[in-house]
Amino acid sequence: MFNTHDILETITMIQDENLDIRTVTMGISLLDCIDSDIDKACQKVYEKITRTAKDLVPVCNKIEHKYGIPIINKRIAVTPIAMLAAACQTSKIVKFAVTLEKAARAVGVNFIGGYSALVQKGFAAGDYALIESIPEALSITDHICASVNVGSTKAGINMDAVSMMGKIVKQTAEATKDRQCIGAAKLVVLCNAPEDNPFMAGAFHGVGEPDCVINVGVSGPGVVRAALAKSEGLDLTGVAELIKRTAFKITRVGQLVAKEAASELGVPFGIVDLSLAPTPAVGDSVAHILEEIGLEKCGACGTTATLAMLNDAVKKGGVMASSKVGGLSGAFIPVTEDAGMIDAARCGALKIEKLEAMTAVCSVGLDMINIPGDTPAEVISALIADEAAIGMVNSKTTAVRVIPAIGCSVGDELDFGGLLGGGPVMEINTYSPAKFIHRGGQIPAPIQSLKN
């Protein structure tokens, strides 16, 4: 039962504290679209996406109007395209990206994720072609997101793939340098990638998922910060309890929308991802939550501990609100997408090394970070390896989404607009890891992988 206080509180969260549904993402399996003829495969892909997702945006708009809850993004995640490419007798697989773009425009979604390859243990047929096509694919499309999983706790880290991805990230930035290098902002390199993540750029529809499913990502950094601002005098135990209660309420809103969308569309409800996803908007920042708890500036000593408490409390509150929590579920720290992170990076309080430490205790990893355009590919690869190692050893999802700002130096700024935001080019350690990267091979799985 809802009481008047709960209803008024939720209205305040939406109107004044930036509570929204960050994304309703429809996962669609394309396994039944596989064909040795790429043109036939692309035709099947287009027909299935447009048939299955034709009502996604109208249904989301209807739910927005019915409940007054903003749904910021309507998205699609598909089977990793490398799996479809494996059956095609060609290496020219950019046709799949063109087809996905055409389908995205036809159904009106913001992004399609799944231009992806899973290579944590080695390269299968289609993987090389997919990865090599990423710079072109992201330069000629607007709605496609790409991801490559290079490691896992069970498999270790594929260092040949890590080496390759350092080059691909740079090439993707180069291919879109006339547009603020935005291609690299739609490319993420992962370790332990989940199959049900609704958030871009790492979303894809895993092979263990239903033929079609609805996954929802909620967002409420502003709500959490506002709750803390109204509750002076709490010790850290009290702060954690307050965050848990707030996360519970946020997740309930997400589950309501997820169930309603799944019912209207006639597909299964998958999961609610309760990640605190920030935006560049004032009052919608994870960094500002950390500062509200007691830090002068995000990046100060104590940031990692504060973030660990926040992330844990969010998870505890969320799992009490829904039995279908999944995806990433925690606190995101994308620098260019978070107003507080942007400020901290500009004033020098937040460094890449501190961000790396923070990723050990929160969702995902080194996300939306601008680095100098002349950063060597081997340095990017080593950054990916470091982040993958954190994920592998700690049995968690980690990722790297960095944007080499072609033609820019430390202190210059990129502006992507919208939810991707913008921010300063950050300094990165360029002492060479080239010999390490060029060794190739596989970093073996850690002892933690032997759980049977």
XYZ file of C-alpha atoms in Angstrom:
452
model
C 0.000 0.000 0.000
C 1.132 3.525 -0.806
C 0.494 6.304 1.684
C 0.333 10.035 1.018
C 3.868 10.602 2.296
C 5.330 7.985 -0.082
C 3.497 9.476 -3.058
C 4.580 13.045 -2.265
C 8.151 11.891 -1.648
C 8.307 10.185 -5.045
C 6.889 13.288 -6.756
C 9.626 15.384 -5.125
C 12.289 12.891 -6.246
C 11.123 13.213 -9.864
C 10.494 16.962 -9.948
C 13.350 18.301 -7.832
C 15.990 15.583 -7.404
C 16.537 14.216 -10.943
C 15.029 10.760 -10.349
C 14.487 9.058 -13.674
C 14.542 5.743 -15.464
C 17.858 6.058 -17.254
C 17.061 3.352 -19.786
C 14.542 0.749 -20.829
C 16.589 -1.687 -22.891
C 15.075 -4.443 -24.992
C 17.377 -7.418 -25.455
C 16.872 -9.241 -28.755
C 18.487 -12.524 -29.786
C 19.738 -12.572 -33.365
C 20.840 -16.206 -33.336
C 17.996 -17.122 -35.701
C 19.282 -14.501 -38.159
C 22.598 -16.273 -38.829
C 23.272 -16.917 -42.507
C 26.386 -17.591 -44.566
C 25.277 -14.830 -46.943
C 25.855 -11.523 -45.153
C 23.199 -9.716 -47.180
C 20.571 -12.292 -46.195
C 21.753 -12.158 -42.584
C 21.456 -8.361 -42.537
C 17.964 -8.546 -43.999
C 16.926 -10.989 -41.265
C 18.492 -8.761 -38.585
C 16.643 -5.681 -39.805
C 13.327 -7.503 -40.048
C 13.613 -9.048 -36.568
C 14.632 -5.843 -34.791
C 11.982 -3.706 -36.464
C 9.294 -6.347 -35.870
C 10.206 -7.022 -32.235
C 10.949 -3.457 -31.147
C 8.342 -1.573 -33.161
C 6.333 -0.704 -30.039
C 9.246 -0.127 -27.620
C 9.362 3.666 -27.857
C 5.557 4.182 -27.942
C 5.114 1.934 -24.884
C 7.831 3.799 -22.972
C 6.229 7.118 -23.870
C 2.862 5.788 -22.664
C 4.372 4.729 -19.315
C 6.062 8.116 -18.923
C 2.708 9.819 -19.388
C 0.843 7.377 -17.132
C 3.166 7.610 -14.132
C 4.950 10.914 -14.714
C 8.330 9.148 -14.506
C 10.893 10.332 -17.082
C 12.392 7.537 -19.215
C 15.514 9.132 -20.638
C 16.681 6.438 -23.063
C 15.013 3.674 -25.021
C 17.628 1.208 -26.199
C 18.195 -2.190 -27.777
C 20.874 -4.783 -27.036
C 21.507 -7.601 -29.504
C 23.464 -10.838 -29.699
C 27.199 -10.094 -30.116
C 27.544 -9.440 -33.825
C 30.820 -11.386 -33.987
C 28.714 -14.542 -33.602
C 26.731 -13.689 -36.721
C 29.874 -12.649 -38.567
C 31.394 -16.087 -37.896
C 29.005 -17.681 -40.380
C 29.531 -15.130 -43.143
C 32.037 -15.786 -45.891
C 33.458 -12.277 -45.756
C 35.578 -10.038 -43.544
C 33.649 -6.942 -44.645
C 31.148 -7.026 -41.819
C 30.496 -3.297 -41.484
C 27.240 -4.098 -43.287
C 25.953 -5.310 -39.922
C 26.650 -1.896 -38.377
C 24.858 -0.156 -41.246
C 21.892 -2.505 -40.777
C 21.747 -1.888 -37.035
C 21.866 1.863 -37.631
C 19.012 1.611 -40.113
C 16.971 -0.444 -37.630
C 17.685 2.006 -34.789
C 16.392 4.876 -36.871
C 13.321 2.898 -37.932
C 12.185 2.122 -34.381
C 13.386 5.412 -32.871
C 15.747 4.165 -30.144
C 18.693 6.125 -28.765
C 21.310 3.376 -29.059
C 21.801 -0.231 -30.127
C 24.479 -2.163 -28.251
C 25.951 -5.471 -29.291
C 28.480 -4.646 -31.981
C 30.582 -6.843 -29.787
C 33.036 -9.709 -29.444
C 33.745 -11.967 -26.455
C 37.416 -12.949 -26.631
C 38.445 -13.504 -23.016
C 39.926 -16.919 -23.791
C 40.876 -16.483 -27.431
C 39.605 -15.488 -30.854
C 36.845 -17.458 -32.573
C 35.658 -17.083 -36.144
C 34.256 -13.595 -36.675
C 36.038 -11.982 -33.729
C 39.013 -10.539 -35.627
C 36.770 -9.175 -38.359
C 34.422 -7.568 -35.847
C 37.180 -5.920 -33.834
C 39.031 -4.634 -36.894
C 35.809 -3.122 -38.244
C 34.999 -1.128 -35.098
C 36.687 2.178 -36.098
C 34.837 2.297 -39.419
C 31.563 1.066 -37.918
C 31.504 3.754 -35.223
C 32.590 6.488 -37.626
C 29.735 5.915 -40.102
C 26.940 5.405 -37.557
C 25.362 7.487 -34.807
C 23.426 4.945 -32.741
C 25.762 1.925 -32.551
C 27.793 1.014 -29.456
C 30.645 -1.487 -29.480
C 32.205 -3.597 -26.749
C 34.893 -6.244 -26.459
C 35.277 -8.538 -23.457
C 38.989 -9.335 -23.026
C 39.049 -11.086 -19.653
C 37.157 -12.945 -16.973
C 37.790 -14.482 -13.581
C 37.338 -17.948 -15.102
C 39.472 -17.437 -18.212
C 42.132 -14.883 -17.290
C 43.069 -12.013 -19.606
C 43.635 -12.348 -23.342
C 46.632 -10.056 -23.736
C 46.641 -10.391 -27.529
C 43.161 -8.878 -27.492
C 44.280 -6.218 -25.004
C 47.139 -5.241 -27.309
C 44.760 -5.084 -30.255
C 42.219 -2.932 -28.414
C 44.748 -0.223 -27.549
C 45.201 0.323 -31.276
C 41.483 0.079 -32.018
C 40.625 2.740 -29.416
C 43.124 5.147 -31.003
C 41.936 4.361 -34.533
C 38.321 4.927 -33.511
C 39.182 8.315 -32.028
C 41.127 9.225 -35.180
C 38.202 8.193 -37.394
C 35.889 10.604 -35.549
C 38.334 13.417 -34.725
C 36.127 15.872 -36.622
C 33.348 15.113 -34.098
C 35.198 15.415 -30.779
C 36.504 11.822 -31.184
C 33.039 10.611 -30.186
C 33.539 7.152 -31.675
C 35.754 6.210 -28.723
C 32.964 7.303 -26.355
C 30.803 4.514 -27.836
C 33.449 1.809 -27.393
C 34.201 -0.024 -24.145
C 36.644 -2.810 -23.281
C 35.400 -5.097 -20.506
C 36.369 -7.836 -18.097
C 33.592 -10.094 -16.743
C 30.976 -8.493 -18.998
C 27.420 -9.338 -17.822
C 24.899 -10.698 -20.330
C 22.000 -8.547 -19.070
C 23.513 -5.065 -18.729
C 21.052 -2.398 -19.972
C 23.630 0.420 -19.973
C 25.709 1.511 -22.963
C 28.291 1.167 -24.317
C 28.695 -2.327 -22.855
C 25.210 -3.723 -23.439
C 24.773 -6.898 -25.460
C 22.213 -9.712 -25.382
C 23.902 -12.771 -23.918
C 23.430 -16.291 -25.259
C 21.866 -17.381 -21.958
C 19.095 -14.788 -22.255
C 15.531 -15.320 -23.587
C 14.734 -14.576 -27.231
C 13.526 -11.138 -26.138
C 13.589 -9.465 -22.722
C 13.138 -6.075 -21.039
C 15.912 -4.821 -18.728
C 15.695 -1.466 -16.955
C 18.383 0.816 -15.556
C 17.396 3.332 -12.894
C 19.256 6.405 -11.742
C 19.082 8.505 -8.628
C 22.302 10.223 -7.509
C 20.364 13.429 -6.937
C 17.850 11.645 -4.731
C 20.583 10.119 -2.571
C 22.385 13.438 -2.223
C 19.180 15.263 -1.313
C 18.369 12.670 1.354
C 21.827 13.098 2.883
C 21.575 16.898 2.780
C 18.357 16.728 4.836
C 19.891 14.435 7.466
C 22.568 16.246 9.411
C 24.328 14.636 12.373
C 24.344 11.031 11.176
C 27.395 8.871 11.793
C 28.579 6.649 8.934
C 26.382 3.756 10.027
C 23.393 6.069 9.826
C 24.538 7.368 6.432
C 24.724 3.814 5.081
C 21.243 3.034 6.426
C 19.825 6.178 4.819
C 21.382 5.291 1.439
C 19.944 1.758 1.697
C 16.436 3.071 2.319
C 16.741 5.550 -0.549
C 18.057 2.887 -2.958
C 15.099 0.698 -1.999
C 12.661 3.409 -3.094
C 14.550 4.112 -6.328
C 14.621 0.421 -7.241
C 10.891 0.063 -6.585
C 10.250 2.753 -9.200
C 12.475 0.895 -11.657
C 10.712 -2.404 -11.069
C 7.319 -0.764 -11.583
C 8.372 0.571 -14.980
C 10.107 -2.685 -15.970
C 7.058 -4.830 -15.204
C 4.711 -2.429 -16.937
C 6.878 -2.246 -20.076
C 7.324 -6.026 -20.217
C 3.574 -6.576 -19.825
C 2.663 -4.017 -22.490
C 5.211 -5.446 -24.937
C 4.378 -9.080 -24.187
C 7.961 -10.090 -23.384
C 9.642 -11.294 -20.163
C 10.856 -8.847 -17.511
C 14.557 -9.501 -17.058
C 16.305 -7.372 -14.442
C 16.503 -3.972 -12.805
C 20.012 -2.528 -12.835
C 20.075 -0.208 -9.836
C 23.302 1.583 -10.735
C 23.584 5.225 -9.685
C 24.182 6.658 -13.159
C 25.086 10.367 -13.040
C 24.565 13.071 -15.643
C 26.266 16.428 -16.301
C 23.156 18.122 -14.866
C 23.587 20.040 -11.633
C 22.393 17.945 -8.681
C 22.766 14.568 -10.402
C 26.322 13.624 -9.462
C 27.881 10.641 -7.684
C 30.883 12.831 -6.834
C 28.601 15.265 -5.038
C 27.200 12.394 -2.930
C 30.740 11.613 -1.782
C 31.279 15.280 -0.979
C 27.962 15.451 0.888
C 29.177 12.566 3.064
C 32.218 14.594 4.054
C 34.929 14.975 1.418
C 36.108 18.451 0.448
C 36.500 17.257 -3.128
C 36.047 13.958 -4.926
C 39.532 12.486 -5.302
C 40.673 13.434 -1.819
C 42.038 10.777 0.513
C 39.020 8.847 1.760
C 37.279 8.826 -1.623
C 37.716 5.082 -2.151
C 36.369 4.237 1.312
C 33.399 6.574 0.904
C 32.587 5.123 -2.512
C 32.849 1.568 -1.162
C 30.248 2.369 1.497
C 27.960 4.046 -1.047
C 28.194 1.159 -3.499
C 27.499 -1.457 -0.827
C 24.534 0.422 0.589
C 23.023 0.887 -2.879
C 23.266 -2.863 -3.550
C 21.778 -3.801 -0.167
C 18.847 -1.446 -0.597
C 18.240 -2.587 -4.156
C 18.174 -6.308 -3.503
C 15.581 -5.790 -0.777
C 13.364 -3.981 -3.304
C 13.522 -6.510 -6.131
C 14.337 -10.180 -6.569
C 15.481 -9.451 -10.122
C 18.460 -7.168 -9.638
C 21.176 -7.673 -12.251
C 23.350 -5.963 -14.812
C 26.054 -3.898 -13.113
C 24.164 -2.455 -10.119
C 26.308 -0.061 -8.132
C 27.680 3.454 -8.539
C 29.072 4.638 -11.878
C 31.987 7.078 -12.015
C 32.084 8.278 -15.658
C 34.139 11.458 -15.541
C 32.616 13.458 -18.409
C 29.064 12.415 -17.456
C 29.240 13.595 -13.840
C 29.264 17.310 -12.976
C 31.189 16.728 -9.740
C 33.760 14.494 -11.409
C 34.278 17.100 -14.116
C 34.935 19.805 -11.517
C 37.295 17.554 -9.568
C 39.247 16.665 -12.710
C 39.494 20.311 -13.756
C 40.935 21.446 -10.431
C 43.362 18.526 -10.215
C 41.779 16.806 -7.194
C 40.916 13.735 -9.272
C 43.632 11.819 -11.112
C 43.496 8.682 -13.245
C 45.415 6.744 -10.592
C 42.756 7.617 -7.993
C 40.002 6.679 -10.409
C 41.654 3.285 -10.874
C 41.645 2.733 -7.106
C 37.972 3.720 -6.957
C 37.058 1.157 -9.606
C 38.013 -1.649 -7.229
C 34.935 -0.853 -5.126
C 32.269 0.388 -7.572
C 30.561 -0.445 -10.847
C 32.440 -0.785 -14.111
C 35.702 1.144 -14.207
C 37.694 3.870 -15.934
C 34.766 5.397 -17.758
C 34.505 8.386 -20.097
C 37.980 9.739 -19.468
C 39.615 12.091 -21.978
C 43.344 11.475 -22.440
C 45.912 13.248 -24.656
C 45.605 12.373 -28.326
C 49.254 11.401 -28.619
C 49.002 8.718 -25.920
C 50.723 5.579 -27.320
C 48.472 2.617 -28.091
C 50.567 0.462 -25.741
C 49.741 2.785 -22.831
C 46.025 2.441 -23.575
C 46.446 -1.338 -23.761
C 48.258 -1.368 -20.415
C 45.487 0.745 -18.867
C 42.999 -1.844 -20.124
C 45.155 -4.649 -18.675
C 45.320 -2.956 -15.268
C 41.571 -2.507 -15.120
C 40.910 -6.044 -16.352
C 43.201 -7.360 -13.622
C 41.120 -5.585 -10.956
C 37.984 -7.202 -12.355
C 39.545 -10.635 -12.791
C 40.991 -10.878 -9.284
C 37.937 -9.401 -7.562
C 35.322 -11.338 -9.578
C 33.613 -8.127 -10.690
C 32.896 -6.307 -13.917
C 35.456 -3.684 -14.856
C 35.901 -1.707 -18.038
C 37.840 1.007 -19.818
C 36.205 3.682 -21.963
C 38.814 6.336 -22.689
C 38.769 8.942 -25.425
C 42.137 9.861 -26.959
C 41.543 13.529 -27.762
C 43.253 13.779 -31.119
C 45.146 17.064 -31.417
C 44.528 17.952 -27.772
C 46.792 18.135 -24.739
C 46.273 18.011 -20.971
C 43.839 20.741 -19.891
C 42.081 21.027 -23.246
C 38.410 20.054 -23.277
C 36.073 17.873 -25.324
C 32.307 18.377 -25.401
C 30.138 15.453 -26.553
C 26.804 16.953 -25.579
C 23.806 15.234 -24.015
C 24.320 12.547 -21.387
C 27.895 11.943 -22.576
C 28.790 15.416 -21.326
C 32.316 16.725 -21.695
C 35.380 17.593 -19.693
C 39.110 18.140 -19.522
C 41.853 16.016 -21.026
C 43.506 14.296 -18.057
C 47.174 13.520 -17.624
C 48.197 9.877 -18.008
C 51.476 8.173 -17.102
C 53.269 7.526 -20.397
C 56.289 5.583 -19.162
C 56.371 2.759 -21.666
C 54.739 -0.638 -21.011
C 55.424 -1.653 -24.631
C 57.618 -4.680 -23.847
C 54.975 -6.064 -21.483
C 52.170 -5.544 -24.003
C 54.119 -7.004 -26.933
C 54.762 -10.261 -25.069
C 51.160 -11.242 -25.808
C 49.711 -14.518 -24.621
C 47.309 -15.032 -21.739
C 47.443 -13.848 -18.147
C 46.248 -17.019 -16.386
C 43.021 -17.092 -14.387
C 43.556 -16.431 -10.672
C 43.138 -19.036 -7.963
C 39.745 -17.463 -7.185
C 38.451 -19.071 -10.415
C 38.687 -22.576 -8.908
C 35.387 -22.589 -7.042
C 33.947 -25.987 -8.028
